[in-house]
């Protein structure tokens, strides 16, 4: 629950395509000045992180202190700022260490007046207020920051009025993120220096309904994400930047005719058209985009016949065709794409015969065949793909014997075998895949009989065993995995004491799924020692308000669908200061009770039916 509808196994380029993350500031951040003598004993005020695409951030240390970070790093306040003295101390620290980027990452945002003091005269080049309660009042309080180049306001309650006022004062802005806000075309009209903007993310906003006239003025734009907006074909004629390399139009009203306007974008490298009404006819407009490296067509009307228009795109490195009408014949048209590294075919009509073409794709590193017509015989054609690092085979009619074909793929790092009839007997063929870091065995025949196999996969960071008949015996083996950070155990046979005993040996877990285990309020005490936990799913358990007192304080995302939580329990969640997302669907919680979490804390709260 709570996962995106896009494929998760993405190269860095496709991450840009799907998420349109802002590029880091173009000037490298200078090293911090030498520490003062008194810093060694000062209490830490800022946590220093290095963010990584598609992975948890790396904690470098804290400030003040001896740490002298260099390159692209971001600081996060360790505690809420509640008075002027705290704000002044933090501001001084930001100036003293020339902090290049500030985020709040779950720490509550200060009141507008304190917000001004915190930021005044600081050298910030990037400010990330995403997933906070940042409002129009905070934007009005934003002081003049001459060095600010990146402003991120995704999933905040800002409106057109606040954004207009802020943009009029931010002359050198290079990246603006306002995804999933109430912003419309009107909110962008006062952009002070449109010629400077390089990244614009408007995904899930109300922008686009009036054609975004601003696009004609963005002549330096490099990344544009308009996914899930009301954008139509006519707006694409306004694209005027010769530097535009990443364009995301997924979930818009763009159709075949609109793609003709993309011919004037010579630098285009990544294009997202997922969940649009684009068909084979539209693909012919893409055949001249010879620099294209990533193309996302998931859920479009494309068929095998249309893939002939992609044959000239010999620089393609990532191609997503999931849930299209592509079959074996269409797959054969991809043989001329020698640089293809990532191929997503989930939910297509591809079968065993179509896999012959894979031998002609020497650069292939990521392959998804989940929910296709591929069967046990087809796996033999994968055995020669020694460069594969990620492989998705979920929902296929495989046999235990067929897994022997995967044994030569010793470089595999991510493997999804969920919803297949495999048992420990077949999985034993994979014992030598020592490089595995993520393994999904959910809804398979895996059982305690396979517990010993886990010892061979010492690099596992993620293990999913949802809806398997495992008990405490398997959990003992899981607890011995030295690198494990993410564990899914929902709807298994684990109960009570054996579950508590296993989790007690896993204090390093960052993500845990325990849905549909019959857990009670009292049993949630087993979660208290899991202080590193950021993501927790307790859906479909008979837990209520009393159990919420046992939850670890570091949670960023919490899933409680179909539990017995009520309005009264939300007060207890106030102590979860880092909470960003709270799923309360199919509970008795009312919109009125959840409103303060949204308004004052910027928490994304999901209500209503499942």
Coordinates of C-alpha atoms in Angstrom, one line a residue:
X1 CA 0.0 0.0 0.0
X2 CA 1.1 3.5 -0.7
X3 CA 3.4 2.5 -3.5
X4 CA 3.6 4.4 -6.8
X5 CA 2.0 3.2 -10.0
X6 CA 5.2 3.5 -11.9
X7 CA 7.8 0.7 -12.1
X8 CA 10.3 0.9 -9.3
X9 CA 13.4 -0.4 -11.0
X10 CA 14.7 2.6 -12.7
X11 CA 18.1 3.9 -13.9
X12 CA 19.2 7.4 -12.9
X13 CA 18.0 8.8 -16.3
X14 CA 14.5 7.3 -15.9
X15 CA 14.3 8.6 -12.4
X16 CA 14.7 12.0 -13.8
X17 CA 12.1 11.2 -16.4
X18 CA 9.5 10.0 -13.9
X19 CA 10.2 12.2 -10.9
X20 CA 11.8 15.3 -12.5
X21 CA 13.9 15.9 -9.5
X22 CA 15.6 19.3 -9.4
X23 CA 19.2 19.3 -10.4
X24 CA 21.6 20.3 -7.6
X25 CA 22.9 23.9 -7.6
X26 CA 25.4 24.4 -10.4
X27 CA 28.1 25.9 -8.2
X28 CA 29.8 23.3 -6.0
X29 CA 29.3 24.1 -2.3
X30 CA 32.5 25.3 -0.7
X31 CA 34.0 23.5 2.3
X32 CA 32.9 24.8 5.6
X33 CA 35.3 27.1 7.5
X34 CA 37.5 25.6 10.2
X35 CA 35.6 24.8 13.5
X36 CA 35.6 27.1 16.5
X37 CA 37.2 25.7 19.6
X38 CA 33.9 25.7 21.5
X39 CA 32.1 23.6 18.8
X40 CA 33.3 20.3 20.2
X41 CA 31.0 20.6 23.2
X42 CA 28.1 22.3 21.5
X43 CA 24.8 20.4 21.2
X44 CA 24.1 19.4 17.6
X45 CA 21.5 21.5 15.9
X46 CA 21.6 20.3 12.3
X47 CA 21.9 16.9 10.7
X48 CA 24.0 16.7 7.5
X49 CA 22.7 14.4 4.8
X50 CA 23.9 13.4 1.3
X51 CA 20.8 12.5 -0.8
X52 CA 21.0 9.7 -3.3
X53 CA 18.6 8.9 -6.2
X54 CA 16.3 6.0 -5.4
X55 CA 18.0 5.3 -2.0
X56 CA 17.8 6.5 1.6
X57 CA 20.0 9.6 2.3
X58 CA 23.4 9.0 3.8
X59 CA 23.9 10.7 7.2
X60 CA 27.3 12.4 7.2
X61 CA 27.1 13.8 10.7
X62 CA 25.9 16.8 12.7
X63 CA 26.7 20.5 13.1
X64 CA 28.1 22.2 15.0
X65 CA 31.1 19.9 15.2
X66 CA 34.3 18.9 13.4
X67 CA 32.4 17.8 10.3
X68 CA 33.4 19.7 7.2
X69 CA 31.2 18.5 4.4
X70 CA 31.9 19.3 0.7
X71 CA 30.1 18.9 -2.6
X72 CA 26.3 18.7 -2.6
X73 CA 24.9 18.3 0.9
X74 CA 21.8 19.3 2.8
X75 CA 21.2 20.3 6.4
X76 CA 18.1 19.4 8.4
X77 CA 17.1 20.9 11.8
X78 CA 17.2 18.3 14.5
X79 CA 14.5 19.9 16.6
X80 CA 11.5 22.2 15.9
X81 CA 12.4 25.9 16.1
X82 CA 10.0 27.4 18.6
X83 CA 11.6 30.7 19.8
X84 CA 13.7 33.6 18.5
X85 CA 16.9 32.4 20.2
X86 CA 16.7 29.1 18.5
X87 CA 16.1 30.7 15.2
X88 CA 19.1 33.0 15.6
X89 CA 21.4 30.2 16.6
X90 CA 20.5 28.2 13.6
X91 CA 20.8 31.2 11.3
X92 CA 24.3 31.8 12.6
X93 CA 25.2 28.2 12.0
X94 CA 23.9 28.3 8.4
X95 CA 26.1 31.3 7.8
X96 CA 29.2 30.1 9.6
X97 CA 29.2 26.8 7.7
X98 CA 28.0 28.2 4.4
X99 CA 25.2 25.6 4.3
X100 CA 24.2 25.2 0.6
X101 CA 20.8 23.5 1.1
X102 CA 18.2 23.4 3.9
X103 CA 15.4 20.9 4.2
X104 CA 13.0 20.0 7.0
X105 CA 12.4 16.3 6.3
X106 CA 9.7 15.8 8.9
X107 CA 10.8 18.5 11.3
X108 CA 7.9 20.9 11.8
X109 CA 8.3 24.2 10.0
X110 CA 8.7 27.3 12.3
X111 CA 6.0 30.0 12.4
X112 CA 6.4 32.6 9.7
X113 CA 8.1 35.2 11.9
X114 CA 10.7 32.6 13.1
X115 CA 11.1 31.4 9.6
X116 CA 12.3 34.8 8.5
X117 CA 14.8 35.0 11.3
X118 CA 16.1 31.5 10.5
X119 CA 16.8 32.3 6.9
X120 CA 17.9 35.9 7.1
X121 CA 21.3 36.7 5.5
X122 CA 22.1 33.0 4.9
X123 CA 23.9 31.8 1.8
X124 CA 21.4 29.1 0.9
X125 CA 21.2 28.1 -2.7
X126 CA 18.5 25.5 -2.2
X127 CA 15.4 25.4 0.1
X128 CA 13.3 22.3 0.4
X129 CA 9.9 22.9 2.1
X130 CA 8.2 19.8 0.5
X131 CA 5.8 17.8 2.7
X132 CA 5.7 20.6 5.3
X133 CA 2.9 23.0 6.4
X134 CA 4.6 25.8 4.3
X135 CA 1.8 28.3 3.6
X136 CA 1.3 31.6 1.8
X137 CA 2.3 33.2 5.1
X138 CA 5.7 31.4 5.0
X139 CA 6.3 32.5 1.4
X140 CA 5.5 36.1 2.4
X141 CA 8.0 35.8 5.2
X142 CA 10.7 34.5 2.9
X143 CA 13.6 37.0 3.2
X144 CA 15.7 38.1 0.3
X145 CA 18.1 35.3 -0.4
X146 CA 20.4 36.4 -3.2
X147 CA 22.0 32.9 -3.6
X148 CA 18.7 30.9 -3.8
X149 CA 18.5 28.9 -6.9
X150 CA 16.2 25.9 -5.9
X151 CA 12.8 26.2 -4.2
X152 CA 10.9 23.0 -3.5
X153 CA 7.2 23.3 -2.3
X154 CA 5.8 19.9 -3.3
X155 CA 2.7 18.8 -1.4
X156 CA 2.4 22.0 0.6
X157 CA -0.7 24.2 1.1
X158 CA 0.7 27.1 -0.9
X159 CA -1.7 28.8 -3.3
X160 CA -1.4 31.1 -6.3
X161 CA -1.4 34.2 -4.2
X162 CA 1.5 33.2 -2.1
X163 CA 3.5 31.8 -5.0
X164 CA 3.0 34.9 -7.1
X165 CA 4.3 37.2 -4.3
X166 CA 7.4 34.9 -3.7
X167 CA 8.3 34.5 -7.4
X168 CA 8.3 38.2 -8.0
X169 CA 11.2 38.5 -5.4
X170 CA 13.2 35.5 -6.4
X171 CA 15.1 36.7 -9.4
X172 CA 17.7 34.0 -10.0
X173 CA 15.6 30.9 -9.4
X174 CA 16.8 27.9 -11.5
X175 CA 14.5 25.2 -10.2
X176 CA 10.9 25.3 -8.9
X177 CA 8.9 22.3 -7.6
X178 CA 5.3 22.7 -6.7
X179 CA 4.0 19.2 -7.4
X180 CA 0.6 18.2 -5.9
X181 CA -0.3 21.7 -4.8
X182 CA -3.3 23.9 -5.7
X183 CA -1.1 26.1 -8.0
X184 CA -2.6 27.0 -11.4
X185 CA -1.3 28.9 -14.4
X186 CA -2.0 32.1 -12.7
X187 CA 0.4 31.4 -9.8
X188 CA 3.4 31.2 -12.2
X189 CA 2.7 34.5 -14.0
X190 CA 5.0 36.7 -11.8
X191 CA 8.1 34.6 -12.3
X192 CA 10.8 37.3 -12.0
X193 CA 13.4 35.8 -14.3
X194 CA 11.8 33.1 -16.5
X195 CA 15.0 33.0 -18.6
X196 CA 16.9 31.6 -15.7
X197 CA 14.6 28.7 -14.9
X198 CA 16.0 25.3 -15.7
X199 CA 13.7 22.9 -13.8
X200 CA 9.9 23.2 -13.4
X201 CA 7.9 20.5 -11.7
X202 CA 4.1 21.0 -11.8
X203 CA 3.0 17.4 -11.5
X204 CA -0.5 16.9 -10.0
X205 CA -1.3 20.6 -9.9
X206 CA -4.2 22.5 -11.5
X207 CA -1.7 24.1 -14.0
X208 CA -2.2 23.6 -17.7
X209 CA -5.9 24.2 -18.0
X210 CA -5.3 27.5 -19.7
X211 CA -2.4 26.3 -21.8
X212 CA 0.5 27.6 -19.7
X213 CA 1.5 30.7 -21.7
X214 CA 4.6 30.9 -19.4
X215 CA 6.2 28.1 -21.4
X216 CA 7.0 30.4 -24.3
X217 CA 9.2 32.5 -21.9
X218 CA 11.2 29.6 -20.5
X219 CA 14.0 29.5 -23.0
X220 CA 16.6 27.9 -20.7
X221 CA 14.3 25.1 -19.4
X222 CA 16.0 21.7 -19.2
X223 CA 13.5 19.6 -17.1
X224 CA 9.7 20.0 -17.3
X225 CA 7.3 17.7 -15.4
X226 CA 3.6 18.3 -16.3
X227 CA 2.4 14.9 -15.3
X228 CA -1.2 14.5 -14.1
X229 CA -2.2 18.0 -15.1
X230 CA -4.9 19.1 -17.6
X231 CA -2.4 20.0 -20.3
X232 CA -3.6 19.5 -23.9
X233 CA -1.8 19.4 -27.2
X234 CA -1.9 23.1 -28.0
X235 CA 0.3 23.9 -25.0
X236 CA 3.1 21.9 -26.5
X237 CA 3.5 24.4 -29.3
X238 CA 4.7 26.9 -26.7
X239 CA 7.8 24.8 -25.7
X240 CA 10.6 27.1 -26.8
X241 CA 13.7 25.9 -25.0
X242 CA 16.4 24.3 -27.2
X243 CA 18.0 22.9 -23.9
X244 CA 14.9 20.9 -22.8
X245 CA 16.2 17.3 -22.2
X246 CA 13.5 15.9 -19.9
X247 CA 9.8 16.2 -20.5
X248 CA 7.1 14.3 -18.5
X249 CA 3.6 14.4 -19.9
X250 CA 2.3 11.2 -18.2
X251 CA -1.4 11.3 -17.2
X252 CA -2.1 14.5 -19.3
X253 CA -4.6 15.0 -22.1
X254 CA -1.9 15.0 -24.7
X255 CA -2.8 12.9 -27.8
X256 CA -1.1 11.8 -31.0
X257 CA -1.3 15.2 -32.8
X258 CA 0.4 17.1 -30.0
X259 CA 3.6 15.0 -30.3
X260 CA 4.3 16.7 -33.6
X261 CA 5.4 19.8 -31.6
X262 CA 8.2 17.8 -30.0
X263 CA 10.2 17.8 -33.3
X264 CA 11.5 21.3 -32.4
X265 CA 13.2 20.0 -29.2
X266 CA 16.7 18.8 -30.4
X267 CA 18.1 18.2 -26.9
X268 CA 15.3 15.9 -25.7
X269 CA 16.7 12.8 -24.0
X270 CA 13.9 11.6 -21.7
X271 CA 10.1 11.6 -22.5
X272 CA 7.3 10.4 -20.3
X273 CA 3.9 9.6 -22.0
X274 CA 2.5 7.0 -19.6
X275 CA -1.3 6.9 -19.1
X276 CA -2.0 9.1 -22.1
X277 CA -4.1 8.3 -25.2
X278 CA -1.0 8.2 -27.4
X279 CA -1.1 5.4 -30.0
X280 CA 1.0 4.1 -32.8
X281 CA 0.1 7.1 -34.9
X282 CA 1.7 9.4 -32.3
X283 CA 4.9 7.4 -32.2
X284 CA 5.7 8.4 -35.8
X285 CA 6.4 11.9 -34.5
X286 CA 9.1 10.5 -32.2
X287 CA 11.1 8.8 -34.9
X288 CA 13.2 11.9 -35.5
X289 CA 14.2 12.4 -31.9
X290 CA 17.5 10.7 -32.5
X291 CA 19.0 11.8 -29.1
X292 CA 16.2 10.1 -27.1
X293 CA 17.5 7.8 -24.3
X294 CA 14.5 7.1 -22.2
X295 CA 10.9 6.6 -23.3
X296 CA 8.0 5.8 -21.0
X297 CA 4.8 4.5 -22.7
X298 CA 3.2 2.5 -19.9
X299 CA -0.5 2.2 -20.2
X300 CA -0.8 3.9 -23.6
X301 CA -2.6 2.6 -26.8
X302 CA 0.7 1.5 -28.4
X303 CA 0.8 -1.9 -30.2
X304 CA 3.5 -3.9 -31.8
X305 CA 3.0 -2.2 -35.1
X306 CA 3.9 1.2 -33.7
X307 CA 7.3 0.0 -32.4
X308 CA 8.7 0.3 -36.0
X309 CA 8.8 4.1 -35.4
X310 CA 11.3 3.5 -32.5
X311 CA 13.8 1.6 -34.6
X312 CA 15.8 4.7 -35.6
X313 CA 16.2 5.6 -31.9
X314 CA 19.4 3.7 -31.5
X315 CA 20.5 5.7 -28.4
X316 CA 17.6 4.4 -26.3
X317 CA 18.7 3.2 -22.9
X318 CA 15.4 2.8 -21.2
X319 CA 12.1 1.8 -22.7
X320 CA 8.9 1.2 -20.7
X321 CA 6.1 -0.6 -22.5
X322 CA 4.1 -2.1 -19.6
X323 CA 0.3 -2.6 -20.0
X324 CA 0.4 -1.9 -23.8
X325 CA -0.7 -4.3 -26.6
X326 CA 2.9 -5.2 -27.5
X327 CA 3.4 -8.9 -28.4
X328 CA 6.3 -11.1 -29.6
X329 CA 6.2 -9.6 -33.1
X330 CA 6.7 -6.1 -31.7
X331 CA 9.5 -7.2 -29.5
X332 CA 11.5 -8.3 -32.5
X333 CA 11.6 -4.7 -33.7
X334 CA 13.8 -3.8 -30.7
X335 CA 16.7 -5.9 -31.9
X336 CA 18.4 -2.8 -33.4
X337 CA 18.7 -1.0 -30.0
X338 CA 22.2 -2.0 -28.9
X339 CA 22.4 0.4 -26.0
X340 CA 19.1 -0.6 -24.3
X341 CA 19.8 -1.2 -20.6
X342 CA 16.2 -1.2 -19.2
X343 CA 13.2 -2.9 -20.7
X344 CA 9.8 -3.0 -19.0
X345 CA 7.2 -5.4 -20.5
X346 CA 5.0 -6.1 -17.6
X347 CA 1.3 -6.8 -18.5
X348 CA 2.1 -7.1 -22.2
X349 CA 1.3 -10.0 -24.6
X350 CA 4.9 -11.1 -24.9
X351 CA 5.5 -14.8 -24.5
X352 CA 8.3 -17.3 -24.6
X353 CA 9.0 -16.9 -28.4
X354 CA 9.5 -13.2 -28.1
X355 CA 12.4 -13.5 -25.7
X356 CA 14.7 -14.5 -28.5
X357 CA 15.3 -10.9 -29.2
X358 CA 16.9 -10.4 -25.8
X359 CA 20.1 -12.1 -27.0
X360 CA 20.6 -9.1 -29.3
X361 CA 20.5 -6.6 -26.5
X362 CA 24.0 -6.9 -25.0
X363 CA 23.6 -3.9 -22.7
X364 CA 20.5 -5.1 -20.9
X365 CA 20.7 -4.6 -17.2
X366 CA 17.0 -4.4 -16.1
X367 CA 14.2 -6.5 -17.4
X368 CA 10.6 -6.8 -16.3
X369 CA 8.4 -9.6 -17.6
X370 CA 5.8 -9.7 -14.8
X371 CA 2.2 -10.6 -15.7
X372 CA 3.2 -11.5 -19.3
X373 CA 2.6 -14.8 -21.2
X374 CA 6.2 -15.9 -20.5
X375 CA 6.3 -19.4 -18.9
X376 CA 8.8 -21.9 -17.6
X377 CA 10.2 -22.6 -21.1
X378 CA 11.0 -19.0 -21.7
X379 CA 13.3 -18.7 -18.7
X380 CA 16.0 -20.6 -20.6
X381 CA 16.4 -17.6 -22.9
X382 CA 17.4 -15.5 -19.9
X383 CA 20.3 -17.6 -18.9
X384 CA 22.7 -15.9 -21.3
X385 CA 21.9 -12.4 -20.0
X386 CA 24.9 -12.3 -17.6
X387 CA 24.8 -8.5 -17.3
X388 CA 21.3 -8.5 -15.7
X389 CA 21.1 -6.7 -12.4
X390 CA 17.3 -6.4 -12.0
X391 CA 14.7 -9.0 -13.1
X392 CA 10.9 -9.0 -12.6
X393 CA 9.0 -12.3 -13.0
X394 CA 6.0 -11.7 -10.8
X395 CA 2.7 -13.5 -11.7
X396 CA 4.3 -15.9 -14.2
X397 CA 3.4 -19.7 -14.4
X398 CA 6.9 -20.8 -13.5
X399 CA 8.0 -24.2 -12.2
X400 CA 10.7 -25.1 -9.6
X401 CA 12.7 -26.7 -12.3
X402 CA 12.7 -23.6 -14.5
X403 CA 14.6 -21.6 -11.9
X404 CA 17.8 -23.4 -12.8
X405 CA 18.0 -21.1 -15.8
X406 CA 18.6 -18.1 -13.5
X407 CA 21.5 -19.7 -11.7
X408 CA 24.1 -18.2 -14.1
X409 CA 22.9 -14.7 -13.5
X410 CA 25.3 -14.2 -10.6
X411 CA 25.2 -10.4 -10.9
X412 CA 21.5 -10.2 -10.1
X413 CA 20.8 -7.6 -7.4
X414 CA 17.0 -7.3 -7.5
X415 CA 14.7 -10.3 -8.2
X416 CA 10.9 -10.3 -8.0
X417 CA 9.3 -13.7 -8.0
X418 CA 6.1 -12.8 -6.2
X419 CA 2.8 -14.4 -7.1
X420 CA 4.4 -17.5 -8.6
X421 CA 4.0 -21.2 -7.5
X422 CA 7.7 -21.6 -6.6
X423 CA 8.7 -23.6 -3.5
X424 CA 12.0 -23.8 -1.5
X425 CA 13.0 -26.8 -3.8
X426 CA 13.1 -24.6 -6.8
X427 CA 14.6 -21.6 -5.0
X428 CA 17.6 -23.7 -4.0
X429 CA 18.8 -23.2 -7.5
X430 CA 19.4 -19.5 -6.7
X431 CA 21.6 -20.2 -3.6
X432 CA 24.7 -18.9 -5.4
X433 CA 23.2 -15.5 -6.3
X434 CA 25.2 -13.9 -3.6
X435 CA 24.8 -10.4 -5.0
X436 CA 21.1 -10.2 -4.3
X437 CA 20.0 -7.1 -2.4
X438 CA 16.3 -7.1 -3.0
X439 CA 14.1 -10.3 -3.1
X440 CA 10.3 -10.5 -3.3
X441 CA 8.9 -13.9 -2.6
X442 CA 5.4 -12.7 -1.6
X443 CA 2.5 -15.0 -2.4
X444 CA 4.8 -17.9 -3.3
X445 CA 5.2 -21.4 -1.9
X446 CA 8.2 -20.2 0.2
X447 CA 8.1 -21.7 3.7
X448 CA 10.2 -22.5 6.7
X449 CA 11.8 -25.3 4.6
X450 CA 13.6 -22.6 2.7
X451 CA 14.9 -20.7 5.8
X452 CA 18.4 -22.0 5.4
X453 CA 18.6 -20.5 2.0
X454 CA 18.6 -17.0 3.4
X455 CA 22.0 -17.4 4.9
X456 CA 23.5 -17.4 1.4
X457 CA 22.0 -14.0 0.6
X458 CA 24.0 -11.9 3.1
X459 CA 23.7 -8.7 1.0
X460 CA 19.9 -8.6 1.2
X461 CA 18.6 -5.1 2.1
X462 CA 15.0 -5.9 1.2
X463 CA 13.0 -9.1 1.7
X464 CA 9.3 -9.5 1.1
X465 CA 7.5 -12.6 2.4
X466 CA 3.9 -11.4 2.4
X467 CA 1.3 -14.1 2.2
X468 CA 3.7 -17.0 2.7
X469 CA 3.3 -19.7 5.4
X470 CA 6.5 -18.7 7.3
X471 CA 6.8 -18.8 11.1
X472 CA 9.3 -17.9 13.7
X473 CA 11.8 -20.3 12.3
X474 CA 12.2 -18.3 9.1
X475 CA 12.2 -15.0 11.1
X476 CA 15.3 -16.3 13.1
X477 CA 17.1 -16.7 9.8
X478 CA 15.9 -13.3 8.6
X479 CA 17.2 -11.7 11.8
X480 CA 20.7 -13.0 11.0
X481 CA 20.9 -11.0 7.7
X482 CA 23.4 -8.3 8.4
X483 CA 22.3 -5.7 5.8
X484 CA 18.5 -6.0 6.0
X485 CA 16.6 -2.7 6.2
X486 CA 13.2 -3.5 4.7
X487 CA 11.0 -6.5 5.7
X488 CA 7.5 -7.5 4.6
X489 CA 5.8 -10.1 6.8
X490 CA 2.1 -9.4 6.3
X491 CA -0.5 -12.2 6.2
X492 CA 2.0 -14.8 7.3
X493 CA 1.7 -17.3 10.2
X494 CA 3.8 -15.2 12.5
X495 CA 2.2 -14.4 15.8
X496 CA 2.8 -12.9 19.2
X497 CA 6.0 -13.9 21.0
X498 CA 7.9 -15.3 18.0
X499 CA 7.3 -12.1 16.0
X500 CA 8.4 -10.0 19.0
X501 CA 11.6 -12.1 19.5
X502 CA 12.5 -11.8 15.8
X503 CA 12.0 -8.1 15.6
X504 CA 14.0 -7.5 18.7
X505 CA 17.0 -8.7 16.7
X506 CA 16.3 -6.3 13.9
X507 CA 16.8 -2.8 15.4
X508 CA 18.3 -1.5 12.1
X509 CA 15.0 -1.9 10.2
X510 CA 13.9 1.2 8.3
X511 CA 10.7 -0.2 6.7
X512 CA 8.4 -2.9 8.1
X513 CA 5.1 -4.4 6.8
X514 CA 3.0 -6.3 9.3
X515 CA -0.5 -6.1 7.7
X516 CA -3.2 -8.7 8.6
X517 CA -1.4 -10.4 11.4
X518 CA -4.1 -10.1 14.0
X519 CA -2.0 -7.7 16.1
X520 CA -3.5 -6.1 19.2
X521 CA -2.7 -2.8 20.9
X522 CA -0.7 -4.5 23.6
X523 CA 1.4 -6.4 21.0
X524 CA 2.5 -3.2 19.4
X525 CA 5.0 -2.7 22.2
X526 CA 7.3 -4.9 20.2
X527 CA 7.8 -2.0 17.8
X528 CA 9.1 0.4 20.5
X529 CA 12.8 -0.6 20.1
X530 CA 12.8 -0.1 16.3
X531 CA 14.1 3.4 16.5
X532 CA 15.4 3.5 12.9
X533 CA 12.0 2.7 11.5
X534 CA 10.8 5.3 9.0
X535 CA 8.0 3.3 7.2
X536 CA 5.4 1.1 8.9
X537 CA 2.3 -0.7 7.5
X538 CA -0.2 -2.1 10.1
X539 CA -3.2 -2.3 7.8
X540 CA -6.0 -4.8 8.6
X541 CA -5.0 -5.4 12.2
X542 CA -7.6 -5.0 15.0
X543 CA -5.6 -2.2 16.6
X544 CA -7.1 1.0 18.0
X545 CA -6.1 4.3 19.6
X546 CA -4.3 2.8 22.6
X547 CA -1.8 1.0 20.4
X548 CA -0.6 4.3 18.8
X549 CA 1.3 5.1 22.0
X550 CA 3.7 2.2 21.2
X551 CA 4.8 3.5 17.8
X552 CA 8.5 4.5 17.3
X553 CA 9.0 8.3 17.1
X554 CA 11.0 8.4 13.9
X555 CA 8.2 7.3 11.5
X556 CA 7.9 9.3 8.2
X557 CA 5.1 7.1 6.7
X558 CA 2.4 5.2 8.6
X559 CA -0.3 3.0 7.0
X560 CA -3.4 2.1 9.2
X561 CA -6.2 1.2 6.7
X562 CA -9.0 -0.9 8.1
X563 CA -7.8 -0.6 11.7
X564 CA -9.9 0.6 14.7
X565 CA -8.2 4.0 15.0
X566 CA -10.6 6.9 15.7
X567 CA -10.4 10.7 15.9
X568 CA -9.3 10.4 19.5
X569 CA -6.2 8.6 18.5
X570 CA -4.9 11.4 16.3
X571 CA -3.7 13.4 19.3
X572 CA -1.2 10.7 20.0
X573 CA 0.2 10.9 16.5
X574 CA 1.2 14.5 17.3
X575 CA 4.5 13.2 18.9
X576 CA 5.5 11.8 15.5
X577 CA 7.3 15.0 14.5
X578 CA 8.8 13.5 11.3
X579 CA 5.5 12.1 9.9
X580 CA 4.9 13.0 6.3
X581 CA 2.2 10.5 5.1
X582 CA -0.6 8.9 7.1
X583 CA -3.0 6.4 5.5
X584 CA -6.3 6.2 7.4
X585 CA -8.5 4.9 4.7
X586 CA -11.4 2.7 5.7
X587 CA -11.2 3.9 9.4
X588 CA -13.6 5.9 11.5
X589 CA -11.3 9.0 11.4
X590 CA -13.0 12.1 10.1
X591 CA -11.7 14.7 7.8
X592 CA -12.3 17.3 10.5
X593 CA -10.1 15.6 12.9
X594 CA -7.3 15.0 10.3
X595 CA -7.4 18.7 9.1
X596 CA -4.9 20.0 11.7
X597 CA -2.3 17.4 10.7
X598 CA -2.6 18.6 7.1
X599 CA -2.8 22.3 7.9
X600 CA -0.3 22.7 10.7
X601 CA 2.1 19.9 10.0
X602 CA 1.9 19.4 6.2
X603 CA 1.1 15.7 6.7
X604 CA -0.4 14.0 3.7
X605 CA -3.5 12.2 5.1
X606 CA -5.4 9.6 3.1
X607 CA -9.0 9.2 4.0
X608 CA -12.1 7.5 2.5
X609 CA -12.6 4.0 1.2
X610 CA -9.8 1.7 0.1

